[in-house]
mmCIF file of C-alpha atoms in Angstrom:
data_model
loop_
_atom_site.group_PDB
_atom_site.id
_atom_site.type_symbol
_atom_site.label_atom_id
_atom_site.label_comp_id
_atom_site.label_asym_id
_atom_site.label_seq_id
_atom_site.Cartn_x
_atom_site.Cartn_y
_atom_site.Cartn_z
ATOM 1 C CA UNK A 1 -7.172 20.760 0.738
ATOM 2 C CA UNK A 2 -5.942 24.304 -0.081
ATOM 3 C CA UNK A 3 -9.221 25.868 -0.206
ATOM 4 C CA UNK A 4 -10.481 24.169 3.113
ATOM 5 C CA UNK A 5 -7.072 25.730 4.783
ATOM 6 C CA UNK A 6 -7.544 28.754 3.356
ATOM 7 C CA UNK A 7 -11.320 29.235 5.326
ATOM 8 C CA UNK A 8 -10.492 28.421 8.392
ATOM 9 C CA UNK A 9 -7.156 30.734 7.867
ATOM 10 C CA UNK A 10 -9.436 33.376 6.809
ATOM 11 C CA UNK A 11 -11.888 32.927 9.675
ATOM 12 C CA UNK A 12 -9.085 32.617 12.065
ATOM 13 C CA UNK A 13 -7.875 36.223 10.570
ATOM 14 C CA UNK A 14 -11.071 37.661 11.178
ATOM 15 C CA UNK A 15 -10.179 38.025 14.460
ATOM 16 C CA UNK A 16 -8.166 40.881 13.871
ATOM 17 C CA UNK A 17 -11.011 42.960 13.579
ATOM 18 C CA UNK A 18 -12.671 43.269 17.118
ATOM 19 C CA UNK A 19 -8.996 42.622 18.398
ATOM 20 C CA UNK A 20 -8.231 46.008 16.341
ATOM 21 C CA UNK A 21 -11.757 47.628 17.701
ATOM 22 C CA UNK A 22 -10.601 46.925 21.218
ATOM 23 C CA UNK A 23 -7.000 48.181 20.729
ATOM 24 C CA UNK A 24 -8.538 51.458 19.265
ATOM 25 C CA UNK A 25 -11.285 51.879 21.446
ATOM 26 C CA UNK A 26 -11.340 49.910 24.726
ATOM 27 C CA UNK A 27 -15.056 49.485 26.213
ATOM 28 C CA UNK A 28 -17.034 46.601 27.601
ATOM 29 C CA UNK A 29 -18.841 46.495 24.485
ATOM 30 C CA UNK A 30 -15.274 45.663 22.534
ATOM 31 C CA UNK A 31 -14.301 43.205 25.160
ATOM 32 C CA UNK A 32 -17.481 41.104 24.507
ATOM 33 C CA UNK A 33 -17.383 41.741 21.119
ATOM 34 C CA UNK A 34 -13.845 40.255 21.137
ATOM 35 C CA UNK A 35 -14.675 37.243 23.529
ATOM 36 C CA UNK A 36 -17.576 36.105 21.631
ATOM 37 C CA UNK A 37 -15.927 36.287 18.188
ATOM 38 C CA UNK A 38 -13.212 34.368 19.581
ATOM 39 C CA UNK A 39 -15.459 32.018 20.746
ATOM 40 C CA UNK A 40 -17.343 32.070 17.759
ATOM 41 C CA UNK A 41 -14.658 31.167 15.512
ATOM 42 C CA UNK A 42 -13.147 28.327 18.047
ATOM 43 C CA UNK A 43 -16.130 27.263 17.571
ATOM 44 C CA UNK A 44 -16.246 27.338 14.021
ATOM 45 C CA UNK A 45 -12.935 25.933 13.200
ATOM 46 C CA UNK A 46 -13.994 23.010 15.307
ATOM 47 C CA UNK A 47 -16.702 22.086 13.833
ATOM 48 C CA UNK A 48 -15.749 23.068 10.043
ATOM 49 C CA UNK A 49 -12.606 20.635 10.990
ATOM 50 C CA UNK A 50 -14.845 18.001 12.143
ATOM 51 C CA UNK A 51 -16.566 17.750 9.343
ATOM 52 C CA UNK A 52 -13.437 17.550 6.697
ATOM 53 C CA UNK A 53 -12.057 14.854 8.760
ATOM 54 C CA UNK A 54 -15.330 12.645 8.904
ATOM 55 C CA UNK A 55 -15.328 13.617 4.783
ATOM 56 C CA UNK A 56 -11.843 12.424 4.610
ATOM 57 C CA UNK A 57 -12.791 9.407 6.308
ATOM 58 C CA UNK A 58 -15.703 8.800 3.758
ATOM 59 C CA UNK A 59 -13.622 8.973 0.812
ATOM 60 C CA UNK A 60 -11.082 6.686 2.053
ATOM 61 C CA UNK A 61 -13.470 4.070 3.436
ATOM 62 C CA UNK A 62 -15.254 4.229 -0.435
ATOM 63 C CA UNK A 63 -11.453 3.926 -2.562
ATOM 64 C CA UNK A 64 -11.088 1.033 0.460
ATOM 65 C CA UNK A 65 -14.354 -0.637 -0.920
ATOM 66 C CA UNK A 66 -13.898 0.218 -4.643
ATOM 67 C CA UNK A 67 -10.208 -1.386 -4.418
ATOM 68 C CA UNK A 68 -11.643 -4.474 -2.710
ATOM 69 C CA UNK A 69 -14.682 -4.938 -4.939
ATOM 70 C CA UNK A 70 -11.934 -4.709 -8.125
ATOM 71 C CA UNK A 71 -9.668 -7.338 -6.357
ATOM 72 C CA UNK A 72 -12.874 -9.295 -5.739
ATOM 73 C CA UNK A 73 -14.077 -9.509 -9.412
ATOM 74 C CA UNK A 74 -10.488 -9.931 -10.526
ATOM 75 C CA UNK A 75 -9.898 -13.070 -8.931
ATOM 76 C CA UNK A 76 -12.982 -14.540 -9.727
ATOM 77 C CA UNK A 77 -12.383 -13.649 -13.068
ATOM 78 C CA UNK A 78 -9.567 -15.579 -12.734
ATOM 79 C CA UNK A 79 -11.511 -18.266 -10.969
ATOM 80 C CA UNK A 80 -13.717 -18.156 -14.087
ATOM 81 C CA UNK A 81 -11.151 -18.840 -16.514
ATOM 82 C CA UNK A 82 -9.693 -21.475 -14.952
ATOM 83 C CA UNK A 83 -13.054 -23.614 -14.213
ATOM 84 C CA UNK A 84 -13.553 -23.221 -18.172
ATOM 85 C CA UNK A 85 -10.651 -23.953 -18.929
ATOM 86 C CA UNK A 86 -10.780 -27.416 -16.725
ATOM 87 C CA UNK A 87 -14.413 -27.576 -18.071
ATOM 88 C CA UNK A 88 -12.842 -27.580 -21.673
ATOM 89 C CA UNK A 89 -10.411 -30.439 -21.119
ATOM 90 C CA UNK A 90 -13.302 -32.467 -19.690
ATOM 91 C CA UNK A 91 -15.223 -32.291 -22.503
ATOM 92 C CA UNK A 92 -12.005 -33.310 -24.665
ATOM 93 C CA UNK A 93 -11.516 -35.909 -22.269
ATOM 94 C CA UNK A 94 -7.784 -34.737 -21.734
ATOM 95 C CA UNK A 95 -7.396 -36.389 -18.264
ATOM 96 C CA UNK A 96 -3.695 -35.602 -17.699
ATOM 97 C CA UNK A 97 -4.404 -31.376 -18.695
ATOM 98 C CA UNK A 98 -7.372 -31.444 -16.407
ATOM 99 C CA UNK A 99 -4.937 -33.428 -13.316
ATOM 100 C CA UNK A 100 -2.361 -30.663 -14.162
ATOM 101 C CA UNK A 101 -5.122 -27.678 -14.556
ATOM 102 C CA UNK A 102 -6.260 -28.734 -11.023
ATOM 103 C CA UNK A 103 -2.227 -28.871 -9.875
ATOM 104 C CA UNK A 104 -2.456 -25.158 -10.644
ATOM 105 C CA UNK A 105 -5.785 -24.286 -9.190
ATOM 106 C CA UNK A 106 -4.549 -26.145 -5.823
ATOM 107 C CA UNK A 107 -1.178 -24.086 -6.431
ATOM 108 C CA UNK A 108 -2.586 -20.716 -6.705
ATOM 109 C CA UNK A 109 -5.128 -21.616 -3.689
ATOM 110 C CA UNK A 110 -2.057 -22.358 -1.456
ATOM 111 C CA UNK A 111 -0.248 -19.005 -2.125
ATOM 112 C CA UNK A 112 -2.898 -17.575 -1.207
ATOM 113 C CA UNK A 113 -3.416 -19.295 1.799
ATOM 114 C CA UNK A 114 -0.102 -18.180 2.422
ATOM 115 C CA UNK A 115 -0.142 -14.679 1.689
ATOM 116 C CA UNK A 116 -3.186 -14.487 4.314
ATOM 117 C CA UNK A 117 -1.281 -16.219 6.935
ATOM 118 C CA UNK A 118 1.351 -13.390 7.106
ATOM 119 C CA UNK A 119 -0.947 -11.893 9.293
ATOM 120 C CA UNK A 120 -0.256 -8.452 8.389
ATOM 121 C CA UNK A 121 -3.374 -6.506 6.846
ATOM 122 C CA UNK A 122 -1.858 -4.042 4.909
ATOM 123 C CA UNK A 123 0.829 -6.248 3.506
ATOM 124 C CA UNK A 124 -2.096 -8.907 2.381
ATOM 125 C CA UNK A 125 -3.949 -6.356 0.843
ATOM 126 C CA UNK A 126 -1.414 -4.696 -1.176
ATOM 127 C CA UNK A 127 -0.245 -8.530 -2.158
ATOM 128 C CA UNK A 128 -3.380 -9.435 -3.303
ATOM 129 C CA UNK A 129 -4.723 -6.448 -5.143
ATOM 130 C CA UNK A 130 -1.377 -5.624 -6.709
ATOM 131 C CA UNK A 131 -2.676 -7.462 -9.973
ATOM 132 C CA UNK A 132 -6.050 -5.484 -10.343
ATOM 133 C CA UNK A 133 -3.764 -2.546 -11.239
ATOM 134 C CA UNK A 134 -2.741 -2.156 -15.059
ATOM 135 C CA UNK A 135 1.205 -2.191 -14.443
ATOM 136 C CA UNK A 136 3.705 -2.810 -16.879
ATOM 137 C CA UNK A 137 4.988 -4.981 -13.553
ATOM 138 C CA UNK A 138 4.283 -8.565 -13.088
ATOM 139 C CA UNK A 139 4.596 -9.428 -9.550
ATOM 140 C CA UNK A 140 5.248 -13.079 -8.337
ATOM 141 C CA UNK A 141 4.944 -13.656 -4.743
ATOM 142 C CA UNK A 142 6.422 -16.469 -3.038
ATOM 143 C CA UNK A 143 5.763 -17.178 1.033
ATOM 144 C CA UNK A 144 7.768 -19.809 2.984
ATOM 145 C CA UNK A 145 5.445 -22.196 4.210
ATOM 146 C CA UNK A 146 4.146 -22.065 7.665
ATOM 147 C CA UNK A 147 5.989 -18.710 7.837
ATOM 148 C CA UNK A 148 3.250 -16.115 9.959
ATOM 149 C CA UNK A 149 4.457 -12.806 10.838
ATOM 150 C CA UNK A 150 1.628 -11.781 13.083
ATOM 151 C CA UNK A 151 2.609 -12.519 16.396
ATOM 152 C CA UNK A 152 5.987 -11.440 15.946
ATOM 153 C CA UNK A 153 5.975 -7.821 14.703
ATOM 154 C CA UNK A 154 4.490 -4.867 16.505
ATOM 155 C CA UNK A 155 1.500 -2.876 14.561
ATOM 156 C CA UNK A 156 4.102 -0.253 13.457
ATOM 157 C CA UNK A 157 6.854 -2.523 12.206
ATOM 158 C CA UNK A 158 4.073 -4.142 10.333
ATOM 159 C CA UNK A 159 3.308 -1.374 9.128
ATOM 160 C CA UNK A 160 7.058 -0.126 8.152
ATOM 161 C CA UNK A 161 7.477 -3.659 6.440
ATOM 162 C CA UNK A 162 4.479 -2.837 4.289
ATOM 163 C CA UNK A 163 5.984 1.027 3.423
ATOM 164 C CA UNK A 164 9.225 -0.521 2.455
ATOM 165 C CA UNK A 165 7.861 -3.453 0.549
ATOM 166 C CA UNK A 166 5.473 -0.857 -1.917
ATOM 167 C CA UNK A 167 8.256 1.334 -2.400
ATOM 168 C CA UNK A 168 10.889 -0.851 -3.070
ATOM 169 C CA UNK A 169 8.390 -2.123 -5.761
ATOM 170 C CA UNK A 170 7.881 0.955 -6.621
ATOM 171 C CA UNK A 171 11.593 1.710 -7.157
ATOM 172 C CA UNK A 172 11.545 -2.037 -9.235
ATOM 173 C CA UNK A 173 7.927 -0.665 -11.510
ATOM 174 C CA UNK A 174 9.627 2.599 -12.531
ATOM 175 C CA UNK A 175 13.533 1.741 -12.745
ATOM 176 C CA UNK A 176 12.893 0.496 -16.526
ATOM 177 C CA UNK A 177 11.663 1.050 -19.791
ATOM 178 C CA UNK A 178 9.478 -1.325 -21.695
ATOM 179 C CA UNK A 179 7.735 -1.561 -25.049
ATOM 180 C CA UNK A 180 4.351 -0.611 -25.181
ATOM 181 C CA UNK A 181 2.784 -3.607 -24.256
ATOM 182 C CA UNK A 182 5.427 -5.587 -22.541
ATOM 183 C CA UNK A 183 5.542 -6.765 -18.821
ATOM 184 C CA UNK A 184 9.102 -6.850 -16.964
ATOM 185 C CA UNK A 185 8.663 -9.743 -13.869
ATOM 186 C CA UNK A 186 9.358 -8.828 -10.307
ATOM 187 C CA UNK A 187 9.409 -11.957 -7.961
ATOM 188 C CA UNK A 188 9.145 -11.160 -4.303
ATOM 189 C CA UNK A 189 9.646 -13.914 -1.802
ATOM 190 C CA UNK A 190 9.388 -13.875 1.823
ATOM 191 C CA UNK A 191 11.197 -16.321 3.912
ATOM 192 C CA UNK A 192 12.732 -17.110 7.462
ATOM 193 C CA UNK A 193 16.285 -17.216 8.566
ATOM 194 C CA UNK A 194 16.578 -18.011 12.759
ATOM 195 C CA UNK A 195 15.721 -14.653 14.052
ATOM 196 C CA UNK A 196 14.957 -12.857 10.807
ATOM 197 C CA UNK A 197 13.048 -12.443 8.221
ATOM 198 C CA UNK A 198 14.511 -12.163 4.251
ATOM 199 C CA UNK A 199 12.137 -10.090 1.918
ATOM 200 C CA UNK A 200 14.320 -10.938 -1.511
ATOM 201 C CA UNK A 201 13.282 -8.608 -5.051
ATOM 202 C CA UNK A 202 14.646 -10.249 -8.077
ATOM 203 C CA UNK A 203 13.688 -8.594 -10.978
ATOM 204 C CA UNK A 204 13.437 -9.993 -14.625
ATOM 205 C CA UNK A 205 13.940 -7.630 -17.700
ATOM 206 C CA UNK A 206 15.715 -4.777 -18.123
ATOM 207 C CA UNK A 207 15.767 -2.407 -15.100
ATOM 208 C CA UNK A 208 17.265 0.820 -16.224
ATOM 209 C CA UNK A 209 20.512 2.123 -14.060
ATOM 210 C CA UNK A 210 21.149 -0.989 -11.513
ATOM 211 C CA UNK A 211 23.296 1.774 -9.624
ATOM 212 C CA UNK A 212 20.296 3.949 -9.282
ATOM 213 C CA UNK A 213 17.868 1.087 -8.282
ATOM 214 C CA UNK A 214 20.422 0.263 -5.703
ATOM 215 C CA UNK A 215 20.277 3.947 -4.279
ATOM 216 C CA UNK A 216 16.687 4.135 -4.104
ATOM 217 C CA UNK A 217 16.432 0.725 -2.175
ATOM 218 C CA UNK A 218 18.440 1.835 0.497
ATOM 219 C CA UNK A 219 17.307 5.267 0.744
ATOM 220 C CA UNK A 220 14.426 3.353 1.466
ATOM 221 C CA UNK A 221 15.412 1.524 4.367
ATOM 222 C CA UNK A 222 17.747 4.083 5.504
ATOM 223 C CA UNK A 223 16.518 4.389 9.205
ATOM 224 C CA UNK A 224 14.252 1.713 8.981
ATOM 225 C CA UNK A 225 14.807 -1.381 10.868
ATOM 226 C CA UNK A 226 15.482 -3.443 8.109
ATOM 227 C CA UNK A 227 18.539 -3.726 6.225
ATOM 228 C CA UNK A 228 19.327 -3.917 2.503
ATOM 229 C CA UNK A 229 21.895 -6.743 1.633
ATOM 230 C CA UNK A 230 22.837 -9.151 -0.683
ATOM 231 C CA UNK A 231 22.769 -6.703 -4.126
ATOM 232 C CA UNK A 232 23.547 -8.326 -7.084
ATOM 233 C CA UNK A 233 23.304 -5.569 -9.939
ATOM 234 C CA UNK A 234 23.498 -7.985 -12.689
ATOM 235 C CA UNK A 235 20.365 -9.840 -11.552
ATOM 236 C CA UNK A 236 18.293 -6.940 -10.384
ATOM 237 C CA UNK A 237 18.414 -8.674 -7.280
ATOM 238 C CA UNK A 238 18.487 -7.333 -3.380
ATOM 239 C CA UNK A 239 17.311 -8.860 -0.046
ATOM 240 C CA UNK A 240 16.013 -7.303 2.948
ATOM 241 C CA UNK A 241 16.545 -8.715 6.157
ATOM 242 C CA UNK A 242 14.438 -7.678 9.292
ATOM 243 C CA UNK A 243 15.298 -9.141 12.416
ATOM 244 C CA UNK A 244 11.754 -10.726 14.460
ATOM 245 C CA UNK A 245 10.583 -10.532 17.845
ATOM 246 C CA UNK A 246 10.813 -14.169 19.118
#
């Protein structure tokens, strides 16, 4: 980023030299020399911006694919185990562990179903990689039924729920300290209230300062359209409410 500022800086800058060639000696010849250099290095910086951009745009749309091809082969990893795990208690003839094995297939296949229908592309995306990630955070989700967000938020407050819901997990991954090898639980639920809508965080484990946690969450919203309420230090716990476009 520096160096490709830097360049066009420099080319920019370059300027100064038939700008100084006219200033000392003032001819036709300087004039053009000036007006085509100019032109040159409009030009330039056009182009040469152009083409960072459309890189830019290359390396996003690639992490884009790479993020959704790990989410991919995660869940059917997870897919995997759980078919050979049913497959297992089939063999044993373990009826009631294969009904309840299927209980939680059908379970996991409705969240998700649920975390699709909030209609919100960033939001499902970040909800559904989230696990790929090696995190000392576990993150359980939980969606009201029925409860669709799509039609009732415009694409930027979409987009601001999404912003405050990462950070605010953010705030949650990095508030506390954990033994190598141990997993604090964040459980996230989304429901509606009338006109609003109540993103809740109550987190599990030990969450560092509860006073700090509670500043970052609401420098987070501060100027946001949401509002932080609810805090309960002793349970990690906050809600968000966001008022909907009916």
């Amino acid at each position: 980023m520096k160096s490709w500022k830097g360049i066009v800086w420099a080319v920019m800058l370059s300027v100064t030299l038939p700008l100084g060639l006219l200033y000392w000696h003032t001819t036709l010849f300087t004039c053009l020399l000036l007006a085509v250099w100019v032109a040159a290095v409009l030009a330039f910086s056009f182009f040469y911006n152009r083409r960072h951009f459309e890189e830019e745009l290359r390396i996003q749309e690639k992490t884009l694919q790479q993020a959704a091809n790990r989410t991919l082969n995660h869940h059917r990893h997870d897919w995997m185990n759980d078919l050979q795990v049913l497959y297992g208690y089939i063999q044993l003839n373990k009826p009631d562990k294969s009904v309840q094995c299927v209980e939680r297939i059908k379970e996991r296949i409705a969240l998700d179903s649920r975390i699709a229908k909030l209609g919100i592309p960033s939001l499902v995306f970040y909800l559904q990689s989230f696990r790929t990630f090696s995190s000392n955070l576990e993150l359980e989700v939980q969606v009201e039924e029925g409860l669709q967000l799509e039609d009732k938020l415009t694409p930027g407050q979409g987009e601001e729920l999404t912003s405050v819901v990462m950070q605010t997990v953010r705030a949650y991954q990095y508030s506390g300290l954990t033994s190598q090898g141990d997993t604090r639980i964040l459980r996230l639920s989304f429901t509606q209230d009338k006109g609003d809508i109540l993103i809740s965080f109550e987190g599990k484990g030990e969450h560092g300062n509860p006073e700090l946690l509670q500043e970052q969450i609401y420098n987070i919203v501060q100027g946001k359209i949401m509002k932080a309420e609810q805090w309960r230090p002793s349970e990690a716990y906050v809600e968000l409410r966001m008022p909907l476009e009916m």
